[in-house]
CSV table of C-alpha atoms in Angstrom, one decimal:
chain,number,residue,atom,x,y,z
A,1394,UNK,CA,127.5,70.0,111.3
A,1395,UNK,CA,124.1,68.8,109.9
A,1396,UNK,CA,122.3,72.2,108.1
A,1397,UNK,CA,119.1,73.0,110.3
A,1398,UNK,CA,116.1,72.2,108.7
A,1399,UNK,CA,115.0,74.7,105.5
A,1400,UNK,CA,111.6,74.7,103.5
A,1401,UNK,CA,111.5,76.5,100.4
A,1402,UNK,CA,107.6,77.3,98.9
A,1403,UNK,CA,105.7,80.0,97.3
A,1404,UNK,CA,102.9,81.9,99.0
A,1405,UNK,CA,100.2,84.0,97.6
A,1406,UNK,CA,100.3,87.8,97.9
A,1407,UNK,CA,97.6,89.9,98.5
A,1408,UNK,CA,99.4,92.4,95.8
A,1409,UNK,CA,98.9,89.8,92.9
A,1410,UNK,CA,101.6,86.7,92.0
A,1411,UNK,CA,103.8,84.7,94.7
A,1412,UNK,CA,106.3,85.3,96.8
A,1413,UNK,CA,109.4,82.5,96.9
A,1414,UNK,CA,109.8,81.8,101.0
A,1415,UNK,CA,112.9,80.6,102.5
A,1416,UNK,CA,112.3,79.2,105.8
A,1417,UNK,CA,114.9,78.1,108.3
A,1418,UNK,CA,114.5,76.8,111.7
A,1419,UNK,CA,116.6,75.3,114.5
A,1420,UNK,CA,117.6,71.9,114.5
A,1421,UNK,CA,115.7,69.3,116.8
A,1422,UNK,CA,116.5,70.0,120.2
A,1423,UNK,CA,117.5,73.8,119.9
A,1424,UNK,CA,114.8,76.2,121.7
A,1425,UNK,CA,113.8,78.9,119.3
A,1426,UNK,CA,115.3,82.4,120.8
A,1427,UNK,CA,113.5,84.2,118.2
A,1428,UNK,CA,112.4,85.7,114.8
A,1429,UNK,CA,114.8,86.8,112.3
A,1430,UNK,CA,112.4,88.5,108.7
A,1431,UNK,CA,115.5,88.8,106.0
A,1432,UNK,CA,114.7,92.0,103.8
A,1433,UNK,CA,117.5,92.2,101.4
A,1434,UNK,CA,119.3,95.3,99.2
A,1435,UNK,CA,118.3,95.8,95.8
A,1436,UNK,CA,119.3,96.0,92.0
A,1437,UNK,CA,122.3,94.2,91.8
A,1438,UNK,CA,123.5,94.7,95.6
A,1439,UNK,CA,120.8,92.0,96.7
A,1440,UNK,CA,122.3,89.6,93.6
A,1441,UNK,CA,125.9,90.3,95.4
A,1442,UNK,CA,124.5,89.8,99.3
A,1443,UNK,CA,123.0,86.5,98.1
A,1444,UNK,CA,125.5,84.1,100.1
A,1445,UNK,CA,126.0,86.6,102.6
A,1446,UNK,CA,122.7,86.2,103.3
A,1447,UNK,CA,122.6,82.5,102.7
A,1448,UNK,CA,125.6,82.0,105.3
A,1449,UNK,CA,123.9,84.0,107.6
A,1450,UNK,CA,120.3,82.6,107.9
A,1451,UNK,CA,122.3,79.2,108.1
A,1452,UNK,CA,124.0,80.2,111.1
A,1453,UNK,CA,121.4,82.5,113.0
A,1454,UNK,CA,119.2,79.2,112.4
A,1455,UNK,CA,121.7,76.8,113.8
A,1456,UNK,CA,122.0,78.8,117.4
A,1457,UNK,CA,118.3,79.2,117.5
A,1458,UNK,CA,116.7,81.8,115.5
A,1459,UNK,CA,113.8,80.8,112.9
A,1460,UNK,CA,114.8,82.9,109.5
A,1461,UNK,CA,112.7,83.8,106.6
A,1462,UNK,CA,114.4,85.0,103.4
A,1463,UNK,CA,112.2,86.4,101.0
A,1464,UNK,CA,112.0,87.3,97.1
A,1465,UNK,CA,109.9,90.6,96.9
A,1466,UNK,CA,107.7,91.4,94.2
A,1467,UNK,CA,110.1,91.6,90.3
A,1468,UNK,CA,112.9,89.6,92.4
A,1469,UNK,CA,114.6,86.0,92.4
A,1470,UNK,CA,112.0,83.6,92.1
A,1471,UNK,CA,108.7,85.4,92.6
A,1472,UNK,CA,106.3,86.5,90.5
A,1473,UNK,CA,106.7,89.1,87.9
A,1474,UNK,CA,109.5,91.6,86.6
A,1475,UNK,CA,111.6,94.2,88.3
A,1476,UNK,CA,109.5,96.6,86.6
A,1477,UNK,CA,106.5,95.5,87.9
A,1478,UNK,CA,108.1,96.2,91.8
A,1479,UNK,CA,106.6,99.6,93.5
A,1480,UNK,CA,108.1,100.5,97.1
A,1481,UNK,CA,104.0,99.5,98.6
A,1482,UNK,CA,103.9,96.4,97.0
A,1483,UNK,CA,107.6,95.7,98.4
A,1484,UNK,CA,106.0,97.2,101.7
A,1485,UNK,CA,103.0,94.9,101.6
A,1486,UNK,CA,104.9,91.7,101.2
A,1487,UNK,CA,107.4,92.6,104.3
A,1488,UNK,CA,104.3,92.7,106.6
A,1489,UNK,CA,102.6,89.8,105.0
A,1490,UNK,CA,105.9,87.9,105.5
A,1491,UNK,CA,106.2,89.3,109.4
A,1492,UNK,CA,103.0,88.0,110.0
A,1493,UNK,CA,103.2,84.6,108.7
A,1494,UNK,CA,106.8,84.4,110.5
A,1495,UNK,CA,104.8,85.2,113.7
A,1496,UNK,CA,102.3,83.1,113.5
A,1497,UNK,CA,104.5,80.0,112.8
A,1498,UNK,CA,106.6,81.3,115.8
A,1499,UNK,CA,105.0,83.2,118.4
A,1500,UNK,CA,105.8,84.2,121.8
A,1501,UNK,CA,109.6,84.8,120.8
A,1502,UNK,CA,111.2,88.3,120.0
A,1503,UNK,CA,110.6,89.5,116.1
A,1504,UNK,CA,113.7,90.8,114.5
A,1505,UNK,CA,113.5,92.3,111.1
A,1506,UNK,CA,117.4,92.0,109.3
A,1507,UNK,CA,117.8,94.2,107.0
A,1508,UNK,CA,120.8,95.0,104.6
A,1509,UNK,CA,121.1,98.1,103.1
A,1510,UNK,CA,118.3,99.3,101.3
A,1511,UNK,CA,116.5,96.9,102.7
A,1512,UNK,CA,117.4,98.3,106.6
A,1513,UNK,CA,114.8,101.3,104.9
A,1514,UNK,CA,112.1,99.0,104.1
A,1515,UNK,CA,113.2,97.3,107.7
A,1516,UNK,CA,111.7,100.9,109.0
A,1517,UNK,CA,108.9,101.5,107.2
A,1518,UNK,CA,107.5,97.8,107.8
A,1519,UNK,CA,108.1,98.3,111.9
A,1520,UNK,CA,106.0,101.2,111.5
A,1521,UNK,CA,102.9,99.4,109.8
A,1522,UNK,CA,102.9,96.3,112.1
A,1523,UNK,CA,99.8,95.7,114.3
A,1524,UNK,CA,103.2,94.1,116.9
A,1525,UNK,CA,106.4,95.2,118.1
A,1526,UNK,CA,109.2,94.0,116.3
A,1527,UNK,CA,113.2,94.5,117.0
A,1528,UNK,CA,115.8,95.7,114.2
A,1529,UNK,CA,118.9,94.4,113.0
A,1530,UNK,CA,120.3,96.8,110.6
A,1531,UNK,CA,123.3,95.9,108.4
A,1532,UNK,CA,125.3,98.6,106.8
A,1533,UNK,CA,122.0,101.1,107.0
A,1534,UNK,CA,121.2,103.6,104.3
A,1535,UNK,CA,119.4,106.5,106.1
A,1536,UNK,CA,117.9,107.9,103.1
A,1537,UNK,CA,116.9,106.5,99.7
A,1538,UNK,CA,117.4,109.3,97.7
A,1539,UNK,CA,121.2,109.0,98.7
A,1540,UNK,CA,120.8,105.3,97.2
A,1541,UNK,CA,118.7,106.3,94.4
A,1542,UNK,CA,121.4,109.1,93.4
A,1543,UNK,CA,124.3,106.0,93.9
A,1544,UNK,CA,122.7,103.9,91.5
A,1545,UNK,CA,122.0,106.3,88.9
A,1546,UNK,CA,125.6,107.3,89.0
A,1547,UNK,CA,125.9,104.0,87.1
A,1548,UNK,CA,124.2,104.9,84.2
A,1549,UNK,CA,125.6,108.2,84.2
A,1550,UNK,CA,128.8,106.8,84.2
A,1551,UNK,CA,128.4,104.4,81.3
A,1552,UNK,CA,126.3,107.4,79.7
A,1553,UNK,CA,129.9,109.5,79.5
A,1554,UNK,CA,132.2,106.7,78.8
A,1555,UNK,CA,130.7,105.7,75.8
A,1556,UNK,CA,130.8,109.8,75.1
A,1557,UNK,CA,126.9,109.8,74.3
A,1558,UNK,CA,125.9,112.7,76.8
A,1559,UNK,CA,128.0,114.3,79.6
A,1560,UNK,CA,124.4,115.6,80.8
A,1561,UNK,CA,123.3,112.0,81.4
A,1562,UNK,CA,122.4,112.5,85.0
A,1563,UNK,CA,120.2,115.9,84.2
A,1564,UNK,CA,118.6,113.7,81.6
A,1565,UNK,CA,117.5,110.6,83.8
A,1566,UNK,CA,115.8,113.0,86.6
A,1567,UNK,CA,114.3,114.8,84.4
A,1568,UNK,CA,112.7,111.7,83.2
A,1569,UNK,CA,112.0,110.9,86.9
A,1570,UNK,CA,110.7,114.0,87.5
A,1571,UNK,CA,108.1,113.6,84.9
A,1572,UNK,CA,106.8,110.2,86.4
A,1573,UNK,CA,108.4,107.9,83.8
A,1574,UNK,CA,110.3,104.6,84.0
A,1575,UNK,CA,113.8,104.3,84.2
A,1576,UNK,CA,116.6,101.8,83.4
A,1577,UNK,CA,119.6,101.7,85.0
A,1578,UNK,CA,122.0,98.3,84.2
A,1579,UNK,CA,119.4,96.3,82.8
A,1580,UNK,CA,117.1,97.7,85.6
A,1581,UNK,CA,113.6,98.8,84.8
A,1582,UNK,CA,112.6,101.3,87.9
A,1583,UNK,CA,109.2,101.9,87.7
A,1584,UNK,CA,107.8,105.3,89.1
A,1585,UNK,CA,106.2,103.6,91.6
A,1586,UNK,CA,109.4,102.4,92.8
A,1587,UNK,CA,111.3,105.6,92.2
A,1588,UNK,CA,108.8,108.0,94.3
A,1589,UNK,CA,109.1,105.2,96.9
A,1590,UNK,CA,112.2,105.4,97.3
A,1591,UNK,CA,113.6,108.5,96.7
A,1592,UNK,CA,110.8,109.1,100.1
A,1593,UNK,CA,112.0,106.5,102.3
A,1594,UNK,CA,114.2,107.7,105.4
A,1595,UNK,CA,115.6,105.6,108.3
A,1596,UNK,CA,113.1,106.9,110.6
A,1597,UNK,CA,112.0,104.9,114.0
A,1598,UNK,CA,109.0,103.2,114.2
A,1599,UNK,CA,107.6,105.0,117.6
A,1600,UNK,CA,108.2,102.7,120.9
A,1601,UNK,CA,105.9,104.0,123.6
A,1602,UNK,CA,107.7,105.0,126.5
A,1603,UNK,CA,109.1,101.8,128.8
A,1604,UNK,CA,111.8,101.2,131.2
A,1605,UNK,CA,114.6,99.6,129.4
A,1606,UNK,CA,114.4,96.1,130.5
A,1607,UNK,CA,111.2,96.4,127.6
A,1608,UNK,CA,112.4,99.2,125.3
A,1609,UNK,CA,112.6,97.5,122.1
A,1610,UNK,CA,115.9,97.0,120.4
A,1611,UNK,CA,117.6,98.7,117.3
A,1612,UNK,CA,121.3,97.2,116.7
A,1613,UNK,CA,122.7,98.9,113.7
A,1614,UNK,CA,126.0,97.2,112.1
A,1615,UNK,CA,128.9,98.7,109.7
A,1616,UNK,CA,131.4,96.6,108.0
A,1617,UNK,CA,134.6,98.0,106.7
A,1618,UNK,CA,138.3,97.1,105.3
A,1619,UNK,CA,139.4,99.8,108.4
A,1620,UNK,CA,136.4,100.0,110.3
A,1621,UNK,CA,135.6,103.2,112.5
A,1622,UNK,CA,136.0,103.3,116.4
A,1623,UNK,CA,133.0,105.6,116.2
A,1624,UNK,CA,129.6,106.5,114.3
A,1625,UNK,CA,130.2,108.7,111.5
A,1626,UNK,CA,127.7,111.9,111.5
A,1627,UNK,CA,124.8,110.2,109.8
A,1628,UNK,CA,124.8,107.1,111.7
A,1629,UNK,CA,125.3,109.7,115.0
A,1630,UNK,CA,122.1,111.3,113.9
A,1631,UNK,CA,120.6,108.2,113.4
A,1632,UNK,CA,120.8,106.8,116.7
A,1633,UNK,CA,120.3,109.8,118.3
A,1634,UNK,CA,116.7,110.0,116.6
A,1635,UNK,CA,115.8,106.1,117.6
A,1636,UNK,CA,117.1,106.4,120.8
A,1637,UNK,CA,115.2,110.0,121.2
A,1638,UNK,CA,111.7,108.2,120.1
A,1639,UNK,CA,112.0,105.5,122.9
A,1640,UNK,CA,114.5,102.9,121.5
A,1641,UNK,CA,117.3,101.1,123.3
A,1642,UNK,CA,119.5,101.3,120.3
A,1643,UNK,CA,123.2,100.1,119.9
A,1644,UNK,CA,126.3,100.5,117.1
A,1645,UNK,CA,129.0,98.6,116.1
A,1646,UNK,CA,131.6,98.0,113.8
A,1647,UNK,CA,133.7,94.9,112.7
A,1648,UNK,CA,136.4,94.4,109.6
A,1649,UNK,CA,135.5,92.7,106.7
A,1650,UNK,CA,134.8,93.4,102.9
A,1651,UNK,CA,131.6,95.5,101.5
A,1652,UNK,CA,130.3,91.9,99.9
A,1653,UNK,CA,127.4,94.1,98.9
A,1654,UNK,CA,129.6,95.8,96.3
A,1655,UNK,CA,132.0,93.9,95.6
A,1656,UNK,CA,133.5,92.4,91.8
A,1657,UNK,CA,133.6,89.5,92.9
A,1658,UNK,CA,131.2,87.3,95.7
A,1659,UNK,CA,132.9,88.1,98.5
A,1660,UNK,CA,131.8,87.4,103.2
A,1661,UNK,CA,131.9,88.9,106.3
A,1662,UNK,CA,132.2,86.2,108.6
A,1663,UNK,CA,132.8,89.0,111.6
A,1664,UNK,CA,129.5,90.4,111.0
A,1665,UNK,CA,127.6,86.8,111.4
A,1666,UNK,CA,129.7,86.4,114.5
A,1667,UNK,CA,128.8,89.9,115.8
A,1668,UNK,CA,124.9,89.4,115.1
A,1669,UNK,CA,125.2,86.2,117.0
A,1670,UNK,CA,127.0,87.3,119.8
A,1671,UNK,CA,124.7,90.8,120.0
A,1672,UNK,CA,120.8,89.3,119.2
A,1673,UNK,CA,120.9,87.0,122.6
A,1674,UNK,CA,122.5,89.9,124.8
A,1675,UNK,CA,120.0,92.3,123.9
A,1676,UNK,CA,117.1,89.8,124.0
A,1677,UNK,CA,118.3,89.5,127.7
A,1678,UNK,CA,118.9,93.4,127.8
A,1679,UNK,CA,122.6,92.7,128.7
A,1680,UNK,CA,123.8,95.6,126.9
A,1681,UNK,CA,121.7,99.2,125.3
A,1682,UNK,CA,123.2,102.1,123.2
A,1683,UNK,CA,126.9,102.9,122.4
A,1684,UNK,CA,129.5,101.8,120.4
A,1685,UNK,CA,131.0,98.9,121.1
């Protein structure tokens, strides 16, 4: 099968710098169902969801859907370090991105895709956006303190194996706490950053009220070696919340590897299948809320 077509280009960012763009679209011939805006995990879960990601926007562009994939501010190919990236500036270039990828497509659906960390950026970008836009969520994080604390763990970890302090965790809030930088596996987390995160929850963007052939659309997606026939509490709560402030929101889950975290590169090829077979149903309002 010939790829569908892909430009790659930096942009300037209102923040400062560029931002590295990866644009797919559908091949000659294919009507465009919609909008897919790519806003990745982060550290060195984005570095592992790479061809994940890759495979994906590939294959959402082949059966239709425009994707942009974007570097953020202090990632991939954009300008400046990791240490330069706060959670507004990150914020900033998800809407600038949203609204160049509507303006190059409009009059189809806007989905922003977001993978972990990245489903909480998803969130707080939906809320600042002058248009509606749809959510696919991959293996959501509800709150980023609970990923902040997961990542420290890594440092606090290496901390006590190499026996240099078994108070390493005390020692890098503390450090937070006090509004200063932190590093974390060759991370530099800037307090910009850090307050960012540690504020960020899952929260829905509010839909104004609508009979559900127009409610907009929240899918949220697990993967798992033994998926779950159900929603575990947080993701319950979750859903409950989106569907409470006027979303027609959905779960599912499908087997596969946690690619995200994994040693080694690892895919999902279920959950590509699943996002294909779930972004043209509810586009057509075939099917809202549940597990599948």
């Amino acid at each position: 099968m010939t790829p569908p077509p892909l430009q790659a280009f930096l942009r300037p960012a209102a923040s400062g710098g560029q931002r590295l763009y990866l644009h797919h679209t559908p091949p000659a011939g294919v009507p465009t169902l919609g909008a897919l805006l790519y806003l990745p995990p982060w550290a060195e879960e984005m570095n592992k969801s790479r061809r994940m990601a890759a495979l994906a926007a590939r294959s959402f562009a082949s059966a239709g859907w425009a994707v942009l994939q974007i570097d953020l501010l202090g990632c991939g190919d954009s300008s400046g370090d990791f240490a330069d990236a706060t959670w507004d500036a990150w914020l900033d270039d998800a809407c600038e991105a949203a609204q160049w990828l509507v303006q190059q497509h409009p009059g189809v659906p806007l989905w922003l895709w977001g993978l972990r960390a990245g489903t909480l950026l998803s969130a707080a970008t939906g809320a600042r956006l002058p248009f509606e836009a749809n959510h696919l969520l991959w293996q959501p994080a509800t709150r980023g303190q609970t990923v902040l604390q997961q990542f420290l763990r890594i440092k606090a970890a290496a901390d006590m194996a190499s026996g240099q302090s078994k108070t390493a965790m005390a020692a890098l809030r503390a450090r937070i706490e006090a509004g200063q930088p932190v590093e974390v596996a060759g991370y530099t987390l800037s307090p910009g950053l850090l307050a960012g995160l540690q504020a960020a929850t899952l929260d829905p963007p509010r839909s104004g009220p609508a009979p559900v052939e127009h409610r907009q659309r929240m899918l949220w997606l697990e993967v798992a070696t033994q998926p779950a026939g159900e929603p575990g509490p947080a993701a319950r709560t979750a859903l409950a919340a989106w569907s409470h402030a006027g979303w027609c929101s959905a779960w599912h889950a499908v087997q596969g590897s946690p690619f995200w975290q994994t040693v080694e590169i690892e895919e999902a090829p279920a959950l590509i299948d699943l996002s294909l077979q779930l972004l043209p149903e509810e586009r057509n309002n075939a099917r809202c809320g549940g597990p599948a």
